[in-house]
């Protein structure tokens, strides 16, 4: 049986998470609207900044609802797309924010992530998000979707 | 070659499933991401312990009475789980988690009664032809929480590979897999303090999964089972604080983290069998790796 060996993290690789809040923007509201309802020609605001009716040629093809819930500590922005029958078509996370109490110990923590792959075609500036062991609960989003279904799940015309 | 990238996240599998995909054009990437999320949603639907319509719930309700036909995906995951149970001498056991739940996460209550030993899945579960499964004992019930999340990541990767995607990474709450021409850098969270990381590892056309021994009551019940239970000792695994496994598939990486949590260094042979390597953080703070671990490359 192969033996295990003691491992010491390279000093430069040992970093804490940023002490400030950290946000990941996945989609803007217009981007998410377009992805959820590709056939829609316009989105008519039914509740300012919160609910839109997706329309295609005068027909309502669905409802787009923006909401935010508290994640671990900070807000998670998400959107629920409902079909005209009030069923959930998709749920997208638009923006995820998190905060950590740790301090930055590494000399250049951003350099650890972005610099490492900046020359590669994979460099999209998101490497920091690839964290293993970060089981984040989506419980509050699930509750939020239920709430939205309670409000709008009866269908739209 | 010009390429674009997309970055998406959806709430699935009781966590946030995050996807980065790179390819020649935007609409192809959007379609690929939709297909990958659909594959994950299908795994969620089939293997959720809580959804009464899932294959897992149907098995738990009915399989002791008569054989239940399940989706090929569910069948494959259960077959893999049973194989791993045998190879790990019972350390990995999909029939034990419900005991934990029934006991309200107080395992000693369930295990304390004399003669209440859980039969090995090999004896309790009968795999029949045509994806039908029967339980031999009425008290048998399964929970695929320790393996299905990794399987879902593999299916998402498969969906992306089949489309106009050059490179991608799928991360389901810490169980992740990636493909593409270059390596992806992944930070490993410190199981003793989730605000810290213990170092980076580069993965390339492979998978990585981590498990910590913490039980976080603020998390949803779906993901709270980070407390790994040793089915043979009838007690939570306590020797190891956290484990990270890299393996060819996310399903095996996911499942093998549990074996490392329970068996510690004794898991080395099993890891080698599955072409996997591991990093473990022991309770005494020492970090140990299998010889094939290559985390230092990232430095």
Tab-separated table of C-alpha atoms in Angstrom, chain B residues 94-277:
chain	number	residue	atom	x	y	z
B	94	UNK	CA	-25.610	4.279	1.042
B	95	UNK	CA	-27.928	2.374	3.398
B	96	UNK	CA	-26.655	3.991	6.569
B	97	UNK	CA	-27.397	7.682	6.174
B	98	UNK	CA	-31.139	7.321	6.817
B	99	UNK	CA	-30.268	5.845	10.201
B	100	UNK	CA	-28.605	9.143	10.940
B	101	UNK	CA	-31.697	11.011	9.885
B	102	UNK	CA	-34.068	8.759	11.748
B	103	UNK	CA	-31.960	9.343	14.814
B	104	UNK	CA	-32.077	13.101	14.318
B	105	UNK	CA	-28.336	13.007	13.706
B	106	UNK	CA	-27.815	11.198	16.976
B	107	UNK	CA	-26.361	7.998	15.625
B	108	UNK	CA	-25.778	6.235	18.938
B	109	UNK	CA	-29.495	5.972	19.577
B	110	UNK	CA	-30.027	3.976	16.420
B	111	UNK	CA	-26.914	1.905	16.832
B	112	UNK	CA	-27.301	1.311	20.529
B	113	UNK	CA	-29.861	-1.455	20.331
B	114	UNK	CA	-28.486	-4.967	20.349
B	115	UNK	CA	-28.887	-6.886	17.116
B	116	UNK	CA	-29.692	-3.770	15.178
B	117	UNK	CA	-26.679	-4.047	12.903
B	118	UNK	CA	-27.253	-2.729	9.413
B	119	UNK	CA	-26.807	-5.415	6.779
B	120	UNK	CA	-24.254	-4.628	4.103
B	121	UNK	CA	-25.846	-3.177	0.946
B	122	UNK	CA	-24.563	-6.234	-0.918
B	123	UNK	CA	-26.969	-8.340	1.116
B	124	UNK	CA	-29.744	-5.787	1.429
B	125	UNK	CA	-30.014	-4.638	-2.191
B	126	UNK	CA	-30.703	-6.890	-5.131
B	127	UNK	CA	-29.904	-5.548	-8.588
B	128	UNK	CA	-32.133	-7.242	-11.148
B	129	UNK	CA	-32.349	-7.125	-14.912
B	130	UNK	CA	-33.902	-4.148	-16.729
B	131	UNK	CA	-32.857	-1.612	-14.112
B	132	UNK	CA	-35.105	-3.103	-11.477
B	133	UNK	CA	-34.043	-3.052	-7.849
B	134	UNK	CA	-35.417	-4.892	-4.860
B	135	UNK	CA	-34.621	-4.507	-1.164
B	136	UNK	CA	-34.424	-7.759	0.763
B	137	UNK	CA	-35.328	-6.201	4.094
B	138	UNK	CA	-38.209	-3.884	4.950
B	139	UNK	CA	-36.002	-1.575	7.020
B	140	UNK	CA	-33.584	-0.911	4.155
B	141	UNK	CA	-33.558	2.589	2.771
B	142	UNK	CA	-30.948	4.389	0.715
B	143	UNK	CA	-29.607	7.898	0.458
B	144	UNK	CA	-27.330	8.726	-2.478
B	145	UNK	CA	-26.227	12.047	-0.961
B	146	UNK	CA	-22.630	10.893	-0.761
B	147	UNK	CA	-22.242	10.116	-4.446
B	148	UNK	CA	-25.027	11.644	-6.582
B	149	UNK	CA	-23.700	15.201	-6.552
B	150	UNK	CA	-20.459	14.050	-8.152
B	151	UNK	CA	-22.406	11.974	-10.670
B	152	UNK	CA	-24.441	15.069	-11.565
B	153	UNK	CA	-21.258	17.025	-12.228
B	154	UNK	CA	-20.050	14.240	-14.540
B	155	UNK	CA	-23.312	14.330	-16.503
B	156	UNK	CA	-23.033	18.111	-16.858
B	157	UNK	CA	-19.462	17.798	-18.120
B	158	UNK	CA	-20.608	15.134	-20.572
B	159	UNK	CA	-23.356	17.443	-21.869
B	160	UNK	CA	-20.875	20.292	-22.334
B	161	UNK	CA	-18.301	18.089	-24.064
B	162	UNK	CA	-20.946	16.976	-26.559
B	163	UNK	CA	-21.488	20.560	-27.675
B	164	UNK	CA	-19.593	23.584	-28.915
B	165	UNK	CA	-17.511	23.979	-25.771
B	166	UNK	CA	-13.720	24.070	-25.757
B	167	UNK	CA	-13.236	24.139	-22.012
B	168	UNK	CA	-15.463	24.154	-18.965
B	169	UNK	CA	-15.603	23.833	-15.220
B	170	UNK	CA	-18.673	22.687	-13.277
B	171	UNK	CA	-18.703	23.205	-9.518
B	172	UNK	CA	-21.573	21.814	-7.437
B	173	UNK	CA	-20.872	23.176	-3.991
B	174	UNK	CA	-17.290	21.956	-3.907
B	175	UNK	CA	-17.611	18.842	-6.047
B	176	UNK	CA	-16.195	19.883	-9.374
B	177	UNK	CA	-14.813	18.674	-12.674
B	178	UNK	CA	-13.188	20.404	-15.613
B	179	UNK	CA	-11.972	19.808	-19.116
B	180	UNK	CA	-10.101	21.744	-21.726
B	181	UNK	CA	-6.613	22.385	-23.048
B	182	UNK	CA	-5.355	24.167	-19.917
B	183	UNK	CA	-5.458	23.420	-16.225
B	184	UNK	CA	-7.877	25.141	-13.875
B	185	UNK	CA	-6.678	26.410	-10.538
B	186	UNK	CA	-8.857	25.433	-7.602
B	187	UNK	CA	-8.505	26.613	-4.037
B	188	UNK	CA	-9.132	24.108	-1.276
B	189	UNK	CA	-11.062	25.452	1.649
B	190	UNK	CA	-9.669	24.716	5.097
B	191	UNK	CA	-12.068	22.248	6.753
B	192	UNK	CA	-11.140	23.632	10.165
B	193	UNK	CA	-11.935	27.217	9.197
B	194	UNK	CA	-14.003	27.739	6.065
B	195	UNK	CA	-12.827	31.352	5.807
B	196	UNK	CA	-9.346	30.097	4.998
B	197	UNK	CA	-7.895	28.093	2.174
B	198	UNK	CA	-5.088	25.594	2.547
B	199	UNK	CA	-3.657	25.842	-0.935
B	200	UNK	CA	-4.379	25.441	-4.585
B	201	UNK	CA	-4.541	22.450	-6.833
B	202	UNK	CA	-4.582	22.462	-10.609
B	203	UNK	CA	-6.990	20.154	-12.314
B	204	UNK	CA	-7.135	19.266	-15.949
B	205	UNK	CA	-9.638	16.847	-17.489
B	206	UNK	CA	-10.413	15.388	-14.080
B	207	UNK	CA	-12.478	15.952	-10.959
B	208	UNK	CA	-11.998	17.175	-7.418
B	209	UNK	CA	-14.220	16.852	-4.361
B	210	UNK	CA	-13.888	17.932	-0.762
B	211	UNK	CA	-15.631	16.923	2.429
B	212	UNK	CA	-15.327	18.448	5.830
B	213	UNK	CA	-16.397	16.934	9.100
B	214	UNK	CA	-18.350	19.938	10.190
B	215	UNK	CA	-22.027	19.876	10.834
B	216	UNK	CA	-23.518	23.239	10.071
B	217	UNK	CA	-27.003	23.617	11.488
B	218	UNK	CA	-27.482	26.813	9.492
B	219	UNK	CA	-27.265	24.927	6.252
B	220	UNK	CA	-30.285	23.267	4.761
B	221	UNK	CA	-30.962	19.647	5.685
B	222	UNK	CA	-29.961	18.725	2.131
B	223	UNK	CA	-26.367	19.680	2.601
B	224	UNK	CA	-26.026	19.344	6.369
B	225	UNK	CA	-24.780	15.793	6.049
B	226	UNK	CA	-21.222	16.969	5.988
B	227	UNK	CA	-20.934	15.013	9.209
B	228	UNK	CA	-19.583	11.751	7.808
B	229	UNK	CA	-20.830	8.683	9.603
B	230	UNK	CA	-18.749	5.528	9.987
B	231	UNK	CA	-21.195	2.680	9.367
B	232	UNK	CA	-18.961	0.103	11.003
B	233	UNK	CA	-18.246	2.056	14.172
B	234	UNK	CA	-21.824	3.419	14.280
B	235	UNK	CA	-20.318	6.787	15.048
B	236	UNK	CA	-19.291	9.930	13.214
B	237	UNK	CA	-15.861	9.726	11.608
B	238	UNK	CA	-13.600	11.865	13.768
B	239	UNK	CA	-9.986	11.057	12.900
B	240	UNK	CA	-9.909	13.269	9.831
B	241	UNK	CA	-11.007	16.918	9.746
B	242	UNK	CA	-11.356	17.109	6.001
B	243	UNK	CA	-10.467	15.353	2.790
B	244	UNK	CA	-10.019	16.386	-0.835
B	245	UNK	CA	-9.881	13.743	-3.542
B	246	UNK	CA	-8.930	14.137	-7.181
B	247	UNK	CA	-10.123	11.391	-9.482
B	248	UNK	CA	-10.992	10.779	-13.124
B	249	UNK	CA	-14.712	11.238	-12.359
B	250	UNK	CA	-16.522	13.542	-9.949
B	251	UNK	CA	-18.696	10.642	-8.814
B	252	UNK	CA	-15.676	8.714	-7.573
B	253	UNK	CA	-14.015	11.837	-6.157
B	254	UNK	CA	-17.224	12.632	-4.246
B	255	UNK	CA	-17.662	9.100	-2.896
B	256	UNK	CA	-13.997	8.565	-2.065
B	257	UNK	CA	-13.869	11.677	0.136
B	258	UNK	CA	-16.183	9.817	2.517
B	259	UNK	CA	-13.908	6.775	2.605
B	260	UNK	CA	-10.880	8.951	3.350
B	261	UNK	CA	-12.832	10.683	6.142
B	262	UNK	CA	-13.603	7.294	7.680
B	263	UNK	CA	-10.522	5.211	6.925
B	264	UNK	CA	-7.844	7.903	6.761
B	265	UNK	CA	-4.523	6.544	5.581
B	266	UNK	CA	-5.929	3.047	5.170
B	267	UNK	CA	-7.787	4.334	2.095
B	268	UNK	CA	-4.554	4.573	0.080
B	269	UNK	CA	-4.987	1.246	-1.722
B	270	UNK	CA	-8.562	2.028	-2.666
B	271	UNK	CA	-7.574	5.459	-3.975
B	272	UNK	CA	-4.882	3.880	-6.123
B	273	UNK	CA	-7.398	1.362	-7.474
B	274	UNK	CA	-9.590	4.209	-8.744
B	275	UNK	CA	-6.600	6.198	-10.076
B	276	UNK	CA	-7.366	8.803	-7.429
B	277	UNK	CA	-5.164	10.792	-5.089
